[in-house]
Coordinates of C-alpha atoms in Angstrom, one line a residue:
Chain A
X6 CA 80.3 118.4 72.4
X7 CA 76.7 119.4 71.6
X8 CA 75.4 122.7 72.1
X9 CA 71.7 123.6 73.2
X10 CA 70.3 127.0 73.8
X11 CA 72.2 127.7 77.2
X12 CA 75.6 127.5 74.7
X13 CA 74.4 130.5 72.7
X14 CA 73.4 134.3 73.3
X15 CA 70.0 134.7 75.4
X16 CA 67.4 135.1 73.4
X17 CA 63.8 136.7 74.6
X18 CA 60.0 136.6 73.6
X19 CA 58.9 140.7 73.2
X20 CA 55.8 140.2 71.2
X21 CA 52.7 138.1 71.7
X22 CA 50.1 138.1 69.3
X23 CA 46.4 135.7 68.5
X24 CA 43.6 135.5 66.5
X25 CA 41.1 133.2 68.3
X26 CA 40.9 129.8 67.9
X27 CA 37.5 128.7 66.2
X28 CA 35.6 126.4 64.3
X29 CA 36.1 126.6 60.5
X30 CA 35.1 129.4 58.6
X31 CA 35.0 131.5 55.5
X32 CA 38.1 133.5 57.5
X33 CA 40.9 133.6 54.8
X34 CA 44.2 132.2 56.4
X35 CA 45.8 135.5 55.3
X36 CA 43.5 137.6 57.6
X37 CA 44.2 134.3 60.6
X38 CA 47.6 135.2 60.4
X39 CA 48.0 139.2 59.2
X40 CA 45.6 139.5 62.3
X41 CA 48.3 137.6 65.0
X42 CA 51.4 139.0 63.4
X43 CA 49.9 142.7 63.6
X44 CA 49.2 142.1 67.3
X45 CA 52.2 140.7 68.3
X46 CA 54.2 143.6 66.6
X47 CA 51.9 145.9 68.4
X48 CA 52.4 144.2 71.6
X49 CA 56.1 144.3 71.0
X50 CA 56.2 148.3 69.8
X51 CA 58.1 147.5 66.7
X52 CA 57.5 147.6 63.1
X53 CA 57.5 144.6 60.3
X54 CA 60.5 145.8 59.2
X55 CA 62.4 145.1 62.5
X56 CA 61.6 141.0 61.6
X57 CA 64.7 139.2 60.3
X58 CA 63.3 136.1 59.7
X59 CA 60.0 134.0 59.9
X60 CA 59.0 130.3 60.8
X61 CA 55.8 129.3 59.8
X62 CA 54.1 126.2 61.5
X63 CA 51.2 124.9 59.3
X64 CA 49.9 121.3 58.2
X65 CA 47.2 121.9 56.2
X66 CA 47.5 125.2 53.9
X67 CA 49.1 123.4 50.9
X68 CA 52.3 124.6 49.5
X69 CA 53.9 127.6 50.2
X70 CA 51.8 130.0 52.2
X71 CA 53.7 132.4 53.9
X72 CA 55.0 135.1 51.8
X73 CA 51.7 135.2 49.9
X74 CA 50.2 136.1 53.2
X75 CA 53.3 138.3 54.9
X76 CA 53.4 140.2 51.3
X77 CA 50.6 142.2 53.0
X78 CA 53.0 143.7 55.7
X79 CA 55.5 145.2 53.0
X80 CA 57.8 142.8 51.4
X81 CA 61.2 142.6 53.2
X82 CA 62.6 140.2 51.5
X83 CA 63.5 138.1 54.8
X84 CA 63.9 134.3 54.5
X85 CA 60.6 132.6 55.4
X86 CA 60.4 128.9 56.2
X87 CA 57.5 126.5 56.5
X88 CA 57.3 124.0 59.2
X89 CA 55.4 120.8 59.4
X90 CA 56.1 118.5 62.7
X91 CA 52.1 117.3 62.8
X92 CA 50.4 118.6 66.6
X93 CA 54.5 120.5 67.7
X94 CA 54.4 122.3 64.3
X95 CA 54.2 125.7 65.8
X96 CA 56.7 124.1 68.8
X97 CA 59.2 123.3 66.1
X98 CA 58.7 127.0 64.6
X99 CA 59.6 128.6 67.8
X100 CA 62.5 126.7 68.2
X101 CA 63.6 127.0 64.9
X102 CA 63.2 131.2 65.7
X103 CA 64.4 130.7 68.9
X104 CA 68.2 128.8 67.4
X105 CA 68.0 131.6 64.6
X106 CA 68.2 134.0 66.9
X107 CA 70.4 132.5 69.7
X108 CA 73.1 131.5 66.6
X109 CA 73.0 135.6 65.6
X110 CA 71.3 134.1 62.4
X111 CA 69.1 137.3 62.6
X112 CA 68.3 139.5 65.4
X113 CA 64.2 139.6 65.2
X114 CA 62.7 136.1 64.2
X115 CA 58.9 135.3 64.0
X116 CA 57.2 132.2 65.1
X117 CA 54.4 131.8 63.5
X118 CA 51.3 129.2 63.4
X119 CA 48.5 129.4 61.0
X120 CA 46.3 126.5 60.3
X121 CA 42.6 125.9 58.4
X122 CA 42.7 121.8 59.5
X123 CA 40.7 120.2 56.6
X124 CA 40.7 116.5 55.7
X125 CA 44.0 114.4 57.8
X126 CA 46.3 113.1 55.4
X127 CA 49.2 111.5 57.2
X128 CA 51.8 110.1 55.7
X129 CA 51.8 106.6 57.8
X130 CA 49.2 105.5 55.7
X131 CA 51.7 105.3 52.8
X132 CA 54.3 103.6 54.4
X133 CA 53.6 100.0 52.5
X134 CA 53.3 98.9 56.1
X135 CA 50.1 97.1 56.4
X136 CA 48.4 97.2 60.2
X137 CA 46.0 95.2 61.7
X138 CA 43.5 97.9 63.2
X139 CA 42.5 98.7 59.5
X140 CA 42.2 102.4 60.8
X141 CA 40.3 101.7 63.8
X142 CA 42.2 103.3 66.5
X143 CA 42.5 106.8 65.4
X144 CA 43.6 109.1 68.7
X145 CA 40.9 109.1 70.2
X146 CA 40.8 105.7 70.5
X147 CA 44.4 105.1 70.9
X148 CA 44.1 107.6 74.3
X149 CA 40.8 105.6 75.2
X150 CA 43.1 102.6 75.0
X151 CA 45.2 104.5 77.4
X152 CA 42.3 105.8 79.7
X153 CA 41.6 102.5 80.0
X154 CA 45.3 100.5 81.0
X155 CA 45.5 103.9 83.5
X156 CA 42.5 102.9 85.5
X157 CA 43.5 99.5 85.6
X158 CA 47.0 100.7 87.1
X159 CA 45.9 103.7 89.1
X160 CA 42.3 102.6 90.3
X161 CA 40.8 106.1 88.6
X162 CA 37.6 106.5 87.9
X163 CA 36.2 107.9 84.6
X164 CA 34.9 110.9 86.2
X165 CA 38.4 111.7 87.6
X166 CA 40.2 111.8 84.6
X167 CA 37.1 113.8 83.2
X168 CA 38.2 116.3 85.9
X169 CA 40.6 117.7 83.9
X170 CA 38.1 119.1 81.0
X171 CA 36.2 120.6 84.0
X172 CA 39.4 122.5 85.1
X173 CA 40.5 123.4 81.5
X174 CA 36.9 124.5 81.1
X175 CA 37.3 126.6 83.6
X176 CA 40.4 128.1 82.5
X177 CA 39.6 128.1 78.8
X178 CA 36.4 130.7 79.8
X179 CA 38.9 133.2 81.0
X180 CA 40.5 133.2 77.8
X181 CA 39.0 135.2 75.1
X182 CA 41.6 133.6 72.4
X183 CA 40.0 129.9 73.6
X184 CA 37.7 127.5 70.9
X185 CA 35.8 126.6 73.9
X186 CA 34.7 129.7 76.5
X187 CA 32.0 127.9 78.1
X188 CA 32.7 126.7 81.8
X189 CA 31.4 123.2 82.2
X190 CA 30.1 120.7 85.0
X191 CA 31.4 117.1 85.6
X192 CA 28.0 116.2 84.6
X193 CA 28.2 117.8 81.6
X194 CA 31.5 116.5 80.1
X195 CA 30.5 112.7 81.5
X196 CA 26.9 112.9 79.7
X197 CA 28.3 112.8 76.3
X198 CA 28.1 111.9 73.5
X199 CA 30.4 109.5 74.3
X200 CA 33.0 108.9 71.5
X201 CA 35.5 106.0 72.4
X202 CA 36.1 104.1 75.7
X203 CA 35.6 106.7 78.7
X204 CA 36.3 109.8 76.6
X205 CA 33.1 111.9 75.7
X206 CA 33.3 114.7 73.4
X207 CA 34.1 117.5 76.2
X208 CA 37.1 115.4 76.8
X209 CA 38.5 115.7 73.2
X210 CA 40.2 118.5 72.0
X211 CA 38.2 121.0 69.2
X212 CA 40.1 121.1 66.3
X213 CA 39.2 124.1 64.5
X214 CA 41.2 127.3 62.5
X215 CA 43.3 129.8 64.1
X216 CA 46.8 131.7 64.3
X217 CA 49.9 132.4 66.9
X218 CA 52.2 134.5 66.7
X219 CA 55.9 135.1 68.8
X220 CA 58.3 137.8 68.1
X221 CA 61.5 136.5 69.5
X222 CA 65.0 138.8 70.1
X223 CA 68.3 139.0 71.1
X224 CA 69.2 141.5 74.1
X225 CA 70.9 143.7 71.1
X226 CA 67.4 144.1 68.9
X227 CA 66.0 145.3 72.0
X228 CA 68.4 147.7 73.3
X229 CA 68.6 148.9 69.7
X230 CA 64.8 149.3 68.7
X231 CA 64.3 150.3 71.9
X232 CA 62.0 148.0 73.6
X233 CA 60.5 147.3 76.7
X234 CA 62.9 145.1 78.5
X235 CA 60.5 144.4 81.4
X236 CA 57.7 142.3 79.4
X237 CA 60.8 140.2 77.9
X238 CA 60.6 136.7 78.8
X239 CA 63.1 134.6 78.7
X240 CA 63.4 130.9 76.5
X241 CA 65.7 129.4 78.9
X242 CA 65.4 125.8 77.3
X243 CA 64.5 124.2 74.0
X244 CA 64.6 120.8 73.6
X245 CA 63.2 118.2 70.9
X246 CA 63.2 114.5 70.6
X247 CA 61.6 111.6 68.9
X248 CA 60.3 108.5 69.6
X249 CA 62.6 105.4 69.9
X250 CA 62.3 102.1 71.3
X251 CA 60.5 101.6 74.9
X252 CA 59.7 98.5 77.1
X253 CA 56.6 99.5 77.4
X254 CA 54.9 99.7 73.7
X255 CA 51.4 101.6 73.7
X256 CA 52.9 104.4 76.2
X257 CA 55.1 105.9 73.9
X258 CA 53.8 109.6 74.5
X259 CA 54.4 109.4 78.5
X260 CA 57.8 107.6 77.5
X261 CA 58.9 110.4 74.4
X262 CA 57.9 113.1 77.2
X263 CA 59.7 111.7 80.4
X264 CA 63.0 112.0 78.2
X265 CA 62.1 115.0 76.3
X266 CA 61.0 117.1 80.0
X267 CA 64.1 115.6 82.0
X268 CA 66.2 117.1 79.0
X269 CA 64.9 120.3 79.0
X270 CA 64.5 120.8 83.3
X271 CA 68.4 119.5 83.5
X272 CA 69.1 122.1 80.5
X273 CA 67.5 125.0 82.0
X274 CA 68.9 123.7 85.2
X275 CA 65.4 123.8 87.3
X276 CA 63.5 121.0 88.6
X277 CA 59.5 120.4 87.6
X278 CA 58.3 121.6 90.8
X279 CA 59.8 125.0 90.3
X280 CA 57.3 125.4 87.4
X281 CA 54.9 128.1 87.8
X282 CA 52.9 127.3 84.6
X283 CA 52.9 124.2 82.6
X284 CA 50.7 124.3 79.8
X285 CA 51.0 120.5 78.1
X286 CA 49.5 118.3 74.9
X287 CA 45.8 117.7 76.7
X288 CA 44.2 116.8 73.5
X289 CA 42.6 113.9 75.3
X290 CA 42.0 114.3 79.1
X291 CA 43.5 111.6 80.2
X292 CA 46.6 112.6 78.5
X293 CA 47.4 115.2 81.2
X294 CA 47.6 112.7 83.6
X295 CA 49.8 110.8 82.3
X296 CA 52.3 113.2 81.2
X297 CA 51.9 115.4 85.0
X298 CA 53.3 111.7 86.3
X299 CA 55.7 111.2 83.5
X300 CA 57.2 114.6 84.2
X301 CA 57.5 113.6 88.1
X302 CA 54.8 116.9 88.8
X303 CA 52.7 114.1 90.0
X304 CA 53.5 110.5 91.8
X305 CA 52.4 107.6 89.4
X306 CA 49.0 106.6 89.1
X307 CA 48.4 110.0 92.0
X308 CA 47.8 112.7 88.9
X309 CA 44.0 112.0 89.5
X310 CA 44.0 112.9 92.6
X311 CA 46.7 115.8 92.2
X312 CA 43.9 117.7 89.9
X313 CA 41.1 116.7 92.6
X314 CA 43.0 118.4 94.9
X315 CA 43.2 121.4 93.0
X316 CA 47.1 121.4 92.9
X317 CA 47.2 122.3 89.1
X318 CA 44.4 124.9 89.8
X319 CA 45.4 128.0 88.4
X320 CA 46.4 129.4 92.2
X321 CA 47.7 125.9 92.5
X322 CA 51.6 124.8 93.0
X323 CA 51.6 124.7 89.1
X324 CA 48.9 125.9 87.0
X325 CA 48.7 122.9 84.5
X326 CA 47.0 124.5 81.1
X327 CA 45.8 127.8 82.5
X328 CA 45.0 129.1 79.0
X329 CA 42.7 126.1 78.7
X330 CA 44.5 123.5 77.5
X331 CA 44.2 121.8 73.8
X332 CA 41.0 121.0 75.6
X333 CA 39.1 123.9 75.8
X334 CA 41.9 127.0 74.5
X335 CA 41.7 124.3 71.2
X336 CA 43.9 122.5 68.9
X337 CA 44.0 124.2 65.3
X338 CA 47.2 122.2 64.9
X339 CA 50.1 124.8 63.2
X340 CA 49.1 127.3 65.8
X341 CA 49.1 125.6 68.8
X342 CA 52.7 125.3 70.1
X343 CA 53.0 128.9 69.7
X344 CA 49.9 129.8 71.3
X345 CA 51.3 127.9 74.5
X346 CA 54.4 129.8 74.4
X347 CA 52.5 133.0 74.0
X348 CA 50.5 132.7 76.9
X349 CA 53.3 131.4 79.2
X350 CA 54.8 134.5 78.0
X351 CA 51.6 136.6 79.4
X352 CA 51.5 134.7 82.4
X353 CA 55.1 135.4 83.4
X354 CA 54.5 138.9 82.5
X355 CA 51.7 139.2 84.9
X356 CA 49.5 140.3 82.2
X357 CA 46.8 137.2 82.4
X358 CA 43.7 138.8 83.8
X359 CA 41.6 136.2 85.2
X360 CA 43.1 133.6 84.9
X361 CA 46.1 135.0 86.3
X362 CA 48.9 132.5 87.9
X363 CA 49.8 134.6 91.1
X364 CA 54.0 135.3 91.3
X365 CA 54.4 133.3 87.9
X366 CA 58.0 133.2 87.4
X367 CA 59.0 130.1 85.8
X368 CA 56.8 127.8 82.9
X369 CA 56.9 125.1 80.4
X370 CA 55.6 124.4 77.0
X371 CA 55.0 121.0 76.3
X372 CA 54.0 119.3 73.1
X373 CA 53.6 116.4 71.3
X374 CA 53.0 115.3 67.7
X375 CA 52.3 112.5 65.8
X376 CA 54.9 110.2 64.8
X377 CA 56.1 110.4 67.5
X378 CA 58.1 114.1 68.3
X379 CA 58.2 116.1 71.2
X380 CA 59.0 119.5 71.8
X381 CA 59.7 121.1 75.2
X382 CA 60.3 125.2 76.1
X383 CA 61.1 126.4 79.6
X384 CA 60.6 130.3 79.9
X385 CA 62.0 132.5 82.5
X386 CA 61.0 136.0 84.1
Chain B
X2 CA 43.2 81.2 54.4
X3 CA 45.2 84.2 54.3
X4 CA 44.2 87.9 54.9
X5 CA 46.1 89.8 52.5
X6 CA 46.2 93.7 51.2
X7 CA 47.5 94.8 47.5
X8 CA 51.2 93.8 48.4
X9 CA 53.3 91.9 50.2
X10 CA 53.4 89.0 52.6
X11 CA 50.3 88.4 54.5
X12 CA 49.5 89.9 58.0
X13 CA 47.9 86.6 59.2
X14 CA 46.9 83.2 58.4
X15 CA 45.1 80.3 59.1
X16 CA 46.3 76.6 58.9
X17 CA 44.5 73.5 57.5
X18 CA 43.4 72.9 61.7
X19 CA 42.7 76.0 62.5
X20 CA 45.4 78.1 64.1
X21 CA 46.0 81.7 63.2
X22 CA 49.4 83.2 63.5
X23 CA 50.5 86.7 62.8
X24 CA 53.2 87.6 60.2
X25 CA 55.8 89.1 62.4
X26 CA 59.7 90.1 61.3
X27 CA 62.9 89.2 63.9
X28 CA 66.1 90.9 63.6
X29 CA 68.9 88.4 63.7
X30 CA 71.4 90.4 64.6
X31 CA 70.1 92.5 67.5
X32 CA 67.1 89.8 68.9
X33 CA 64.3 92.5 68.0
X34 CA 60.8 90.9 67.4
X35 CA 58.4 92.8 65.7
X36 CA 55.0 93.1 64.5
X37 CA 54.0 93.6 61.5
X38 CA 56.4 91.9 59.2
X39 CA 58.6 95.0 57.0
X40 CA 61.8 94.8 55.1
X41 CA 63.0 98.3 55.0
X42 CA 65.4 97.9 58.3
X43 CA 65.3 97.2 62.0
X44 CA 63.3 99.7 64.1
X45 CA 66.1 98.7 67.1
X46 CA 69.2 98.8 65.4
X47 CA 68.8 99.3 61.6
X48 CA 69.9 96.0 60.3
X49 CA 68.2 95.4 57.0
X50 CA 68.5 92.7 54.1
X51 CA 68.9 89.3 55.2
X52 CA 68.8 90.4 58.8
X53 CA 65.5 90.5 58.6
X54 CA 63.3 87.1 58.8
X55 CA 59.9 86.6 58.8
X56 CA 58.9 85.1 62.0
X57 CA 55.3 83.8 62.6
X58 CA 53.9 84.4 65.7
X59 CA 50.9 82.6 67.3
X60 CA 47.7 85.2 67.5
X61 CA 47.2 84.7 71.1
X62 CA 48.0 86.0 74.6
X63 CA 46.5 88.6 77.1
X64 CA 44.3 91.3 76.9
X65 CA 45.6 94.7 78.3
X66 CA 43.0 96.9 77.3
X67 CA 40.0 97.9 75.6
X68 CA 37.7 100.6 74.5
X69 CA 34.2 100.9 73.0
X70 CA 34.6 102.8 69.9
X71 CA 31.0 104.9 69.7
X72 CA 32.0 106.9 66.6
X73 CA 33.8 105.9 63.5
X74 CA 33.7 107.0 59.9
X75 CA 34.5 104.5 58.4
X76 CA 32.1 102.2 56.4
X77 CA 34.1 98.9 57.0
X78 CA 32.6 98.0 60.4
X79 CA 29.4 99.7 62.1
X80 CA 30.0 101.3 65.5
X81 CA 30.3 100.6 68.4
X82 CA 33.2 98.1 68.0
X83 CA 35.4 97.2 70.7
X84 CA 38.9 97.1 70.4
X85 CA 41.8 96.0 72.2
X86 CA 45.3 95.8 73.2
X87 CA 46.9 92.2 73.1
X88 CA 50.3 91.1 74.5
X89 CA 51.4 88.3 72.6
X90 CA 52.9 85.2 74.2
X91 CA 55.3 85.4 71.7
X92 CA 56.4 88.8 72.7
X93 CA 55.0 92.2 70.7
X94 CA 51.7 93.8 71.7
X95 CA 49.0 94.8 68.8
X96 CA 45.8 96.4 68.9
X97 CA 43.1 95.0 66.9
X98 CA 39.4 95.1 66.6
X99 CA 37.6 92.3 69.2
X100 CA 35.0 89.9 68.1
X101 CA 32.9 90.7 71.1
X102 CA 30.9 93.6 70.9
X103 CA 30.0 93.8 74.8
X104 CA 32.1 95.0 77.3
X105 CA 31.0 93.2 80.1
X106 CA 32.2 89.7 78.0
X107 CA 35.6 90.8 78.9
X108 CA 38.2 90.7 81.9
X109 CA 41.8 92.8 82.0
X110 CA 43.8 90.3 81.8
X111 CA 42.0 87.7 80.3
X112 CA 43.2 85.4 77.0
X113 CA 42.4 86.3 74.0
X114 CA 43.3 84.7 70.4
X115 CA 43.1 86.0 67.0
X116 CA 40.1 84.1 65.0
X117 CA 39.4 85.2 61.2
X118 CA 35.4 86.5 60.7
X119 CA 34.6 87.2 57.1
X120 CA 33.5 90.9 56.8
X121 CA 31.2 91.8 54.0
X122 CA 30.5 95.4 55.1
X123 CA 32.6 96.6 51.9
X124 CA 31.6 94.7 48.9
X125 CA 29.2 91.9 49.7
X126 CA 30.2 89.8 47.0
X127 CA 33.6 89.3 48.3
X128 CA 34.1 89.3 51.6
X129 CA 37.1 90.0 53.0
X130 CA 39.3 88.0 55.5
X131 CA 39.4 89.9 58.8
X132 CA 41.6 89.0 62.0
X133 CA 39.9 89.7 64.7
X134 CA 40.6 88.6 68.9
X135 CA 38.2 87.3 71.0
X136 CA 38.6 84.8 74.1
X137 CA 40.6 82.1 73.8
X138 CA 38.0 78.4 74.1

């Protein structure tokens, strides 16, 4: 018998906390990440000292960077662990926080993502495994690839699928956390510059610095520190799988998500058109389509026209990516997984603003990394 | 000819009359047929050692897909490329860079076949062996 998160004590986001994604600066990662853990103990009403344990996502600071930079909130000698799981680093933290805390591990755990993406250096290319595209068909072109064999199947058009950066635009300039806070026109994101197959640049995620932060707690950390009960959301599922074998090579991504979403739905006991808020791995635009019709939110080769119609419109059914999306909210990598779950979290809290999903009760996080893994949460007001 | 990196068996190669086949590996105790050829264990059901067998494959079959690549940093090949993704008749599909540089030369669904094209882009004064697809006649 295996357990998952229903088989343990509930466990509850009380604390949300951001610094804004950007493009790369002089910004230290200590102050990225001091500034997302203060805010997300102030949003929480508890002190540093109230943390039991931390998980920090990052792929690109180097060795070791987490107690160097929590030092600066009073050392508590808590156990800190760094997590690397390529674009679902900062899913993997919060499911590593998320376990700690359902197992009674600790009674406060941090999730934390804090990333300065510099220079890629992934570990396929040291396999010993030679490959034929001679490092060609980096994402971008591996999605365009993609874009390409889902017009052929679906009879979308190019400016459908770039549909989707006009939506995330949208969202994404409602969001003052977002990389990108400009809204944009189909003729915009179609004019370029193009950068492989359909995709143009508006339809590839910015990949710049940033930090997350979750404070996640047992029902017995807030009863006993005395916090606010009705701005606790709920992780109600947390699943995470890898890639294996499929009949149909190329579409691993749709494939790795179909299993990892069915998973996660039949653990938290809902189905995907229950989902409020769905914010998903739209690094590439055409991406979203394929994974709304992988996780049934969308009949195959009908996602096109699902987001032409407005259906995952924030005021939609679902609100697909209402924070913006990797697409315009941004991808700094260690943070991002978090940053989903944190503004899930203030969606079903009803604390959005703008871009507000009305009655949000229900969402999913969705994310994918490289490799392949895949990471799923389903929260719960 | 063979197009070769530091180690290890070739990816490709070309016979004395011209045909290119691709150095694939197949798992003879679970069927699997894979591209490229690799030793460490089965990616189906982890057979390794004598399990595996090299298993050439013949560089042709259909093309799937295909993109224009308009930015690349690269210095081994000057954008835009096209590249594209190949079902082999003998089974696995690979992606690869196409000979033809247009577009508009090429139908979903069309043949293709691997041909080797000489690229001096890297060192001029030794060109290196490059597979590339392109349509088949």
């Amino acid at each position: 018998m295996v357990n998952t998160l229903k088989d343990f004590r509930p466990v509850y986001v009380v604390g949300i906390g951001l610094h804004r994604y950007q493009k790369m600066s002089e910004t230290t990662f200590v102050d990225l990440g001091l500034t997302a853990v203060r805010a997300a103990l102030d949003d929480a009403g508890m002190p540093w000292a109230g943390v039991g344990s931390v998980y920090h996502g990052n792929a690109f600071l180097g060795m070791a960077p987490t107690r160097i930079m929590l030092r600066h909130l009073g050392g508590t000698g808590i156990p800190m662990t760094q997590v690397e799981n390529a674009s679902a680093t900062g899913s993997s933290a919060v499911r590593q926080a998320a376990m700690d805390v359902a197992a009674g591990f600790s009674e406060v755990s941090l999730a934390l993502g804090v990333d300065k993406p510099a220079a890629f250096n992934v570990a396929s290319s040291k396999t010993g495994i030679k490959s034929l595209d001679a490092g060609r068909i980096v994402p971008f072109t591996h999605f365009a690839l993609l874009a390409d064999a889902y017009m052929q199947r679906s009879g979308a058009s190019p400016e459908e699928i770039a549909a989707v950066a006009v939506k995330n635009a949208r969202n994404g300039a409602k969001n003052p956390y977002a990389h990108r806070q400009k809204e944009r026109t189909l003729e915009e994101v179609m004019e370029g510059p193009a950068i492989s197959g359909s995709l143009t640049r508006l339809q590839c995620c910015p990949i710049g610095e940033g930090a997350a932060a979750v404070i996640i707690a047992s029902e017995a950390a807030i009863k006993d520190m005395g916090l606010d009960a009705s701005r606790a959301v709920r992780i109600a599922a947390s699943v995470q799988k890898s890639e294996r074998l499929y009949d149909t090579p190329g579409d691993y991504d749709a494939e790795l998500t179909r299993e990892t979403m069915a998973a996660c739905l039949d653990d938290a006991k809902i189905s995907i058109h229950d989902l409020d808020v769905l914010e998903l791995h739209d690094a590439f635009t055409v991406e979203e389509l394929l994974y709304i019709e992988a996780m049934g939110l969308a009949k195959p080769g009908q996602g096109a026209a699902a987001v032409a119609a407005g259906e995952f419109d924030i005021g939609g059914s679902c609100a697909v990516s209402a924070s913006g999306g990797l697409l315009s909210m941004g991808h700094p990598i260690g943070p991002t997984g978090v940053g989903q779950v944190a503004e899930i979290t203030r969606q079903l809290r009803g604390e959005a603003g703008a871009r507000q999903q009305p009655d949000a009760k229900l969402g999913l996080a969705h994310m994918l990394g490289i490799g392949a893994v895949s990471l799923a949460h389903v929260l719960a007001k | 000819m063979t197009g070769n990196g530091s180690k290890g068996s070739a990816l490709f190669s070309e016979s004395a009359d011209g045909r290119v086949t691709l150095q694939g590996v197949a798992c003879e105790k679970c069927g699997h047929l894979a591209f490229p050829e690799q030793h460490y264990g089965c990616e189906k059901c982890g057979a390794t050692g004598d399990d595996l067998v090299a298993r050439p494959l013949a560089a042709k079959g259909t093309l799937l897909a295909f993109a224009t690549v308009n930015l690349h940093r690269g210095k081994d090949i000057d954008a835009p490329f096209v590249v594209g993704s190949i079902k082999l008749d003998d089974g696995p599909t690979v992606r690869c860079t196409l000979v033809e540089r247009n577009e508009s030369e090429l139908v979903h669904g069309g043949r293709v076949a691997g041909m080797i094209v000489m690229n001096a882009k890297l060192d001029p004064d030794n060109p290196r062996a490059e597979l590339r697809f392109g349509r088949e006649g």
